[in-house]
C-alpha cells in the first residue's frame, strides 16, 4: 500500500530484499481439506480453504458466488475471475487467467481452488510474463483496464501476445455506453471518449472490428499488417529496438510495436499454421521447425518428447495418483519444451509450464504452440500465486540451474508455500545436488524417498519424491481425508 497508484504500480510485483525474506513454513487454515475433484471443484470450494465471505455480499446481485453451509458455490454468473476459463475447459480449450490481488478478496485464489489456471498479475508498467504471438484470444470482461489511455499502450501489449489472426474480446464498459451509462453511473461523454480512444488504438494496430452487440465487441489482429503500416508510420509510436519480443521480465511497457524486420523473419505462428488440439501436442512447433530456438531442431524436439513420455510412464509407476484425478493443478518449474506436460495431458488436470528467466533457451513460445500454457519466472523470487495453489510440483534440473544463483533453501520454501498439504513433489536432478536438497527438506515436514533413474542405478541422475505432510494452524499432523 506504500507504492504509487499511478498505472497500477502498487499492484505489481515488489519483492523484499534478501535480508527481509522470511524463512518459515506457512500453515494451512484450520479445517483445511483437499479440494473437490474436477468437475465438482468448478462449482464448489470448501469454505475452510478460502474463508472469505465478502464477495457473497458485495457481488450478491451479480451471482458470482454463494455461501452454502461449509462450501462456496459458483453458479457461473457475473465476471468472477477465470469463470470463462472454467467453462472453456469443457470445450478442450485452456485459458491463462490473471488478475491483481484486489478489493474483491482473492479471486485468483478462488480460481485455483476451483482447479482453474490463474496467477496474480496486472497490466501496469511492465510487460506481462508471456511470450509474443502465444494466444489465439485475449478476453477482458469488466476488467477495469483503461485500454484507451496512455496512447493505447496496454493494447500494444495485447497485440504482442496475440497470434496473427487472433481475437481481442472486450465485454463491459465502455461498449454500448449509450444504453448503459446511467447504470454504470458514469458521464456519457467520458465513456464515449474512452471508446473513441480504443477504436483509434485498434486501427493503429491494424485490428479489424468483427462484431459489436450489446456489451460485447470483438476485434481481430490481421494476418499481415503490411497493408496498414502507413498508419503506424503516421502515429507517435516507435518500433522495438530489442531483437527479442519475448524479453519481458521486468521490461518496461513502452509505446513500441514489434519491429517489422523481426516480424518478416518470424515463423508463421498463426492458428492456421498449427494443427488442431490435441494433435498439436506432439506436432513440431513452428518456432522449432524454423530454427528460431537455437540448438533445438525438429529431431531434438522429437527426442525430447519421447524422453518425457518415458519419464512420465515411470512417474505413474512411482505415484499411481497421477492418473486418478487427485492432482488437478500441476506445476513444472523448469518446463523446457513442455514435454512433461504433453506426456501428462489429461482432461483431469492442467500444467503451469514455468520457463526460468535464466534458462539457456527461451522455449515458452514453443510450449504455447503445443496448445499448453505457461509463464516466465525467476525462482530467486516468489511465484505470483497464493499459498496452497498446486497439488503436484515437478522440478527437472532446477536446482542444478540455480546452484550458486540463489539459496536453494529459498526455492524449497517457496515450493512448500505453493504446495497443498498432502501434495506431491518430484525432483529430478544430479545425485550430488539432490543430496543437498534432501538435507534441507529434512526440516520441512516432507516425507521423502530417493529413487534411481528408470534406466538403472548407474545413471547419475536420480529422482527425489516427496509428500508434504498435512498440518494446519493450531492443529496436528493428522489428515482430515
mmCIF file of N, CA, C and O in Angstrom, residues 18 358 378 380 399-408 411:
data_model
loop_
_atom_site.group_PDB
_atom_site.id
_atom_site.type_symbol
_atom_site.label_atom_id
_atom_site.label_comp_id
_atom_site.label_asym_id
_atom_site.label_seq_id
_atom_site.Cartn_x
_atom_site.Cartn_y
_atom_site.Cartn_z
ATOM 1 N N UNK A 18 16.903 -9.323 0.102
ATOM 2 C CA UNK A 18 17.351 -10.600 0.655
ATOM 3 C C UNK A 18 17.269 -10.635 2.174
ATOM 4 O O UNK A 18 16.840 -11.626 2.771
ATOM 5 N N UNK A 358 16.467 -17.495 -16.375
ATOM 6 C CA UNK A 358 17.895 -17.773 -16.576
ATOM 7 C C UNK A 358 18.123 -19.048 -17.380
ATOM 8 O O UNK A 358 19.259 -19.499 -17.511
ATOM 9 N N UNK A 378 11.560 -16.057 -12.382
ATOM 10 C CA UNK A 378 12.874 -16.213 -11.762
ATOM 11 C C UNK A 378 12.653 -16.823 -10.384
ATOM 12 O O UNK A 378 12.062 -16.190 -9.500
ATOM 13 N N UNK A 380 14.488 -17.182 -7.945
ATOM 14 C CA UNK A 380 15.091 -16.499 -6.803
ATOM 15 C C UNK A 380 14.069 -15.578 -6.138
ATOM 16 O O UNK A 380 14.353 -14.977 -5.098
ATOM 17 N N UNK A 399 17.464 -27.320 -9.585
ATOM 18 C CA UNK A 399 18.424 -26.970 -8.543
ATOM 19 C C UNK A 399 19.852 -26.920 -9.090
ATOM 20 O O UNK A 399 20.681 -26.154 -8.586
ATOM 21 N N UNK A 400 20.140 -27.677 -10.117
ATOM 22 C CA UNK A 400 21.424 -27.512 -10.810
ATOM 23 C C UNK A 400 21.478 -26.167 -11.514
ATOM 24 O O UNK A 400 22.507 -25.472 -11.513
ATOM 25 N N UNK A 401 20.345 -25.767 -12.128
ATOM 26 C CA UNK A 401 20.279 -24.492 -12.837
ATOM 27 C C UNK A 401 20.518 -23.313 -11.900
ATOM 28 O O UNK A 401 21.216 -22.356 -12.241
ATOM 29 N N UNK A 402 19.950 -23.381 -10.688
ATOM 30 C CA UNK A 402 20.030 -22.262 -9.748
ATOM 31 C C UNK A 402 21.147 -22.411 -8.722
ATOM 32 O O UNK A 402 21.275 -21.573 -7.833
ATOM 33 N N UNK A 403 21.944 -23.454 -8.844
ATOM 34 C CA UNK A 403 23.043 -23.641 -7.905
ATOM 35 C C UNK A 403 23.980 -22.432 -7.949
ATOM 36 O O UNK A 403 24.456 -22.021 -9.010
ATOM 37 N N UNK A 404 24.207 -21.803 -6.794
ATOM 38 C CA UNK A 404 25.048 -20.616 -6.626
ATOM 39 C C UNK A 404 24.418 -19.351 -7.226
ATOM 40 O O UNK A 404 25.065 -18.298 -7.251
ATOM 41 N N UNK A 405 23.173 -19.444 -7.727
ATOM 42 C CA UNK A 405 22.472 -18.246 -8.205
ATOM 43 C C UNK A 405 21.685 -17.608 -7.059
ATOM 44 O O UNK A 405 21.586 -16.393 -6.951
ATOM 45 N N UNK A 406 21.086 -18.453 -6.217
ATOM 46 C CA UNK A 406 20.406 -18.006 -5.004
ATOM 47 C C UNK A 406 20.307 -19.201 -4.066
ATOM 48 O O UNK A 406 20.679 -20.322 -4.426
ATOM 49 N N UNK A 407 19.799 -18.983 -2.867
ATOM 50 C CA UNK A 407 19.772 -20.048 -1.868
ATOM 51 C C UNK A 407 18.765 -21.130 -2.252
ATOM 52 O O UNK A 407 17.601 -20.832 -2.533
ATOM 53 N N UNK A 408 19.218 -22.387 -2.231
ATOM 54 C CA UNK A 408 18.302 -23.496 -2.519
ATOM 55 C C UNK A 408 17.181 -23.543 -1.481
ATOM 56 O O UNK A 408 16.061 -23.954 -1.776
ATOM 57 N N UNK A 411 14.197 -21.491 -2.543
ATOM 58 C CA UNK A 411 13.382 -22.150 -3.578
ATOM 59 C C UNK A 411 12.522 -23.237 -2.957
ATOM 60 O O UNK A 411 11.331 -23.366 -3.263
#
